[in-house]
Coordinates of C-alpha atoms in Angstrom, one line a residue:
Chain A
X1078 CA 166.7 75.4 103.3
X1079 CA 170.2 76.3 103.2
X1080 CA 170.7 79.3 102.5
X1081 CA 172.2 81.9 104.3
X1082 CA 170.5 84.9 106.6
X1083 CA 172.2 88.0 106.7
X1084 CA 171.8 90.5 109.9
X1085 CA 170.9 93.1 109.8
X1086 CA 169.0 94.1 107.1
X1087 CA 170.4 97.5 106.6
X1088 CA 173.4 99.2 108.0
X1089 CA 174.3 102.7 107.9
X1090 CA 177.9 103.8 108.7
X1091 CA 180.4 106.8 108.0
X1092 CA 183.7 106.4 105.4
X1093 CA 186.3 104.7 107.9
X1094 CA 184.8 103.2 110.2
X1095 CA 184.3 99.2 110.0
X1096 CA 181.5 97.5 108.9
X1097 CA 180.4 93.8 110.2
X1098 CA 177.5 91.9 108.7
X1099 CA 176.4 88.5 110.1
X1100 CA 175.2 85.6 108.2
X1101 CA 173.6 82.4 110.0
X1102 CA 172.8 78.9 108.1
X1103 CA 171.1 76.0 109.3
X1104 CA 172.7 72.8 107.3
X1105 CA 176.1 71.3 107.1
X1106 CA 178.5 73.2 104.5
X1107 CA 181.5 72.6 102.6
X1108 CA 182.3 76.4 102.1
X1109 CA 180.7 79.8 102.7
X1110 CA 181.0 82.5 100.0
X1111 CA 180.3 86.4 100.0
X1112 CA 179.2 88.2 97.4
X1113 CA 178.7 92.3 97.2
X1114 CA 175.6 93.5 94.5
X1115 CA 176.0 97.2 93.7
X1116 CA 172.9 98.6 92.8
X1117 CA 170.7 97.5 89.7
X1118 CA 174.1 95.2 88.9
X1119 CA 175.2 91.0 89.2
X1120 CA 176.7 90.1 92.1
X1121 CA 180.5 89.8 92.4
X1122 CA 182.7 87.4 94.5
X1123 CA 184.3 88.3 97.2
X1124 CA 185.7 85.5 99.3
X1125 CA 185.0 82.0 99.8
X1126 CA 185.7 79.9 103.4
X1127 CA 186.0 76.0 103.1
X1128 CA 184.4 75.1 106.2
X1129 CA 188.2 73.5 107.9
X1130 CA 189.1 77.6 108.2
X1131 CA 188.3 79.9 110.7
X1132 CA 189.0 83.0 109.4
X1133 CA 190.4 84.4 106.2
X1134 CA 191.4 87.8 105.2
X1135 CA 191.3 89.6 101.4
X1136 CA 192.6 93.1 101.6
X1137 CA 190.3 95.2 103.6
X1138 CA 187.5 92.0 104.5
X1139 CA 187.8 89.7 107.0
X1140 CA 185.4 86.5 106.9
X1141 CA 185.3 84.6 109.9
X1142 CA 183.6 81.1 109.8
X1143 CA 182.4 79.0 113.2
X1144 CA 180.8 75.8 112.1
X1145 CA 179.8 75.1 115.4
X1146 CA 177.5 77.8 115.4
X1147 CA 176.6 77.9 111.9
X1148 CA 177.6 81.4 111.7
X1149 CA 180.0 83.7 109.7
X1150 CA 180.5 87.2 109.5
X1151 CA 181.9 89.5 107.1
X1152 CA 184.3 92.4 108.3
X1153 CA 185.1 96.1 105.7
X1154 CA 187.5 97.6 107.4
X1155 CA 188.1 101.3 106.9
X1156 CA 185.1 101.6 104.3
X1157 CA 184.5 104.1 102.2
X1158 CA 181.7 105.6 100.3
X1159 CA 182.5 102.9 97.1
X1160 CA 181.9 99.9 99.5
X1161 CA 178.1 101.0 99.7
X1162 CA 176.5 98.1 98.0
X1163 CA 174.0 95.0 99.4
X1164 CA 176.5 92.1 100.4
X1165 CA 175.3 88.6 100.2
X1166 CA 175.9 85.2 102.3
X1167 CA 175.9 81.7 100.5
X1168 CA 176.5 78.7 102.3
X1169 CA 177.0 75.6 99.8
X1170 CA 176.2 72.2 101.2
X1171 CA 177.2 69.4 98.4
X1172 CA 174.5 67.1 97.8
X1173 CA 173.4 64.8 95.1
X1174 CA 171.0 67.8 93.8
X1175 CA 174.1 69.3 92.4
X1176 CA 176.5 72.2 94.1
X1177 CA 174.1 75.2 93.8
X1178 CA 174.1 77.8 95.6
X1179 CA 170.9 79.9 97.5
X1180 CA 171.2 83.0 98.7
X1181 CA 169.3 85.4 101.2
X1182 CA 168.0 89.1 101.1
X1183 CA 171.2 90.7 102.1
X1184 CA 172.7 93.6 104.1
X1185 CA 172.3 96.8 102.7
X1186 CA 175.2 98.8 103.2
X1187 CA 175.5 102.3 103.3
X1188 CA 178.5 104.4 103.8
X1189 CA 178.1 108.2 104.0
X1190 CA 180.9 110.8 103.4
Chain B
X1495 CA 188.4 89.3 81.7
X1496 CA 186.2 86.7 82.1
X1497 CA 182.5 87.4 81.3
X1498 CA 179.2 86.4 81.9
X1499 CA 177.3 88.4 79.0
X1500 CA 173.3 88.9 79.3
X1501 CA 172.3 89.6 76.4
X1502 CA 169.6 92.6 77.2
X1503 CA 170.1 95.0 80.1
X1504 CA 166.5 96.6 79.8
X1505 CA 163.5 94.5 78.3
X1506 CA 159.4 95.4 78.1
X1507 CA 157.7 92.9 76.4
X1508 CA 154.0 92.1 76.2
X1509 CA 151.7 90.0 78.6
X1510 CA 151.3 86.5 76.4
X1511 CA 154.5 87.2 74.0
X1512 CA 157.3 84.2 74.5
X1513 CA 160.6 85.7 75.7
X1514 CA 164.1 84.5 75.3
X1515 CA 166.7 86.2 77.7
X1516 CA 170.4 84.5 76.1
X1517 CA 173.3 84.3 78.8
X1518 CA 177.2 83.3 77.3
X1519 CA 180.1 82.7 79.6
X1520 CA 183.7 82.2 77.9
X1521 CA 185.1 80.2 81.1
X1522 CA 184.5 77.2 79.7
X1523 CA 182.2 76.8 82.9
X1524 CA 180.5 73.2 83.5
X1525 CA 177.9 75.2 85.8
X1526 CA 175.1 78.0 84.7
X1527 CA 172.3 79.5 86.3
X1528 CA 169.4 81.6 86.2
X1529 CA 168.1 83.7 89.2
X1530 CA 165.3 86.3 89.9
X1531 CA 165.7 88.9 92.4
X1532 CA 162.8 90.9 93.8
X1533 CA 162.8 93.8 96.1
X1534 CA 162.1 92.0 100.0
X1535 CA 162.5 88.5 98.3
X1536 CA 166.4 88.0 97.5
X1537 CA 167.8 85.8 94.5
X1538 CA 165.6 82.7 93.6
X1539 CA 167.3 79.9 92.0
X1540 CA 164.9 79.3 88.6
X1541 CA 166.9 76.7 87.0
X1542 CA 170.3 75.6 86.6
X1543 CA 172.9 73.4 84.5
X1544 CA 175.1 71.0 84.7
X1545 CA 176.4 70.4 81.6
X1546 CA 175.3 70.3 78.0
X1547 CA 171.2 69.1 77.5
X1548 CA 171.2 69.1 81.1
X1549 CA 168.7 70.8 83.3
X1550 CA 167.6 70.9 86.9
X1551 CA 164.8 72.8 88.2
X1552 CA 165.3 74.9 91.0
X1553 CA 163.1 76.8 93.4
X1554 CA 160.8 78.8 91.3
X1555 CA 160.5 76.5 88.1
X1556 CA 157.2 77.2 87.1
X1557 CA 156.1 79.0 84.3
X1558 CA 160.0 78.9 83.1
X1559 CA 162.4 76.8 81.0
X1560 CA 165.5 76.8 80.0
X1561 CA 168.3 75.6 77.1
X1562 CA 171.7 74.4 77.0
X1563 CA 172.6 73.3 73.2
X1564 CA 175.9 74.3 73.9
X1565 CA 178.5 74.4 76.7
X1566 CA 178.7 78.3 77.3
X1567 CA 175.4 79.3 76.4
X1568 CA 172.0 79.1 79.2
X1569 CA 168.9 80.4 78.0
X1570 CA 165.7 81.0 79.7
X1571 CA 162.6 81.1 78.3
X1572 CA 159.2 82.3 79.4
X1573 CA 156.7 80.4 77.7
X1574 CA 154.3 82.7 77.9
X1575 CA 154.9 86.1 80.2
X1576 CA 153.0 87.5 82.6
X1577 CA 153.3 90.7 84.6
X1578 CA 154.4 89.0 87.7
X1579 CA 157.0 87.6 86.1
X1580 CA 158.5 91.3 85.9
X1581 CA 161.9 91.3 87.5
X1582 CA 165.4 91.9 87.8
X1583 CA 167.2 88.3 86.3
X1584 CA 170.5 87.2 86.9
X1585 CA 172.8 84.5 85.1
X1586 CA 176.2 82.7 86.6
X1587 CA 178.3 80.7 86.0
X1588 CA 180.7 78.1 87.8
X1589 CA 183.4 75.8 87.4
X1590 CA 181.9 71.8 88.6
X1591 CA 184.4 71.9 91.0
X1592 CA 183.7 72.8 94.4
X1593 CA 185.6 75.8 95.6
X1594 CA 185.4 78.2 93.1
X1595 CA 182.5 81.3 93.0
X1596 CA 180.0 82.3 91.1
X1597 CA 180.6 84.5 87.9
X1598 CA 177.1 86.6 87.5
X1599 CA 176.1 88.7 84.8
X1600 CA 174.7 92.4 85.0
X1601 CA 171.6 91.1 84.4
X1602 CA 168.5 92.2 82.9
X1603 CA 165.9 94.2 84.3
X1604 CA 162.4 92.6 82.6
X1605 CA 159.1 94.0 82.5
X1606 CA 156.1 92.6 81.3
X1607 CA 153.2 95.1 80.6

């Protein structure tokens, strides 16, 4: 399978502090992509790493990639109480079954006031 | 703003009735999707699309299909529901190009009594 494991599972943290979640893969990729889900919604896009970059910044996230280790994690600095959502990893590997992605249970996010 | 529009946010139907959940992106996306997403199970890819008339199954096929008459519409249809088919759906869209997310709708909540 390729799709992406996020660790942990749930994560509880106060407004400012930083939050890292971990997502491990098992195939070959040509990009990475995070997605946030706030409750009962879709998912929304947050950032996408080809798999030639390291690291990539958008605002307050930080998304490192290392292909070596199949591993990529995704850094909220200074969160706040609106970044409580369940953020998702998607690797996608291009193959003749088409570019789709699959994506894991999440990290559940939590940040209290 | 580009959308993903599902057509129902909340839907109770019957065990046995046919149900048609509609999904229309205005991207002019070659890529759709349809998802499930259960508590402790994450998103499962159902079906996707890679252009008009065209269909791929995906991880969780069964007891699903799907349409594509035209390029921004994706419907899924369950043939005939049952209760474990009760879940939280999601459509997306994408561009065919690689490099580019997902666009997902709010989706819609089903349950089958």
């Amino acid at each position: 399978s390729q799709q992406g494991e996020e660790d942990p599972q749930a994560l509880s943290i106060q407004e400012g502090e930083n939050a890292t979640m971990n997502c491990s893969y098992k195939t070959s990729i040509n990009n990475l992509q995070w997605y946030r889900q706030n409750s009962g919604r879709g998912l929304v896009h947050l950032i996408l790493i080809r798999s030639n970059e390291r690291e990539k910044h958008s605002g307050r996230l930080r998304v490192t990639l290392d292909t070596s280790k199949k591993s990529s994690s995704l850094l909220i600095t200074a969160s706040r109480a609106a970044d409580t959502a369940s953020y998702f990893c998607a690797p996608l590997r291009i193959t003749g079954g088409g570019n789709k992605l699959t994506f894991g249970t999440g990290t559940q996010l939590k940040v209290e006031l | 703003d580009v959308k993903v529009t599902q057509s129902s946010r909340y839907l109770v139907k019957r065990t046995g009735e046919k149900v048609f959940l509609e999904c229309v992106q205005d991207m002019d996306h070659e890529n759709m999707f349809w998802y499930r997403q259960d508590p402790g199970l994450g998103l499962r890819l159902i079906y996707f699309s890679y252009d008009v008339k065209m269909k791929e199954k995906g991880d969780i096929p069964e007891g699903y299909s799907v349409s594509r008459e035209k390029k921004e519409r994706f419907s899924l249809i369950l043939e005939s529901a049952s209760t474990n088919q009760t879940s939280m759906y999601l459509c997306a869209s994408s561009p065919a190009r690689v490099g580019y997310g997902y666009t997902f709708g709010s989706g819609t909540r089903l349950t089958v009594v």
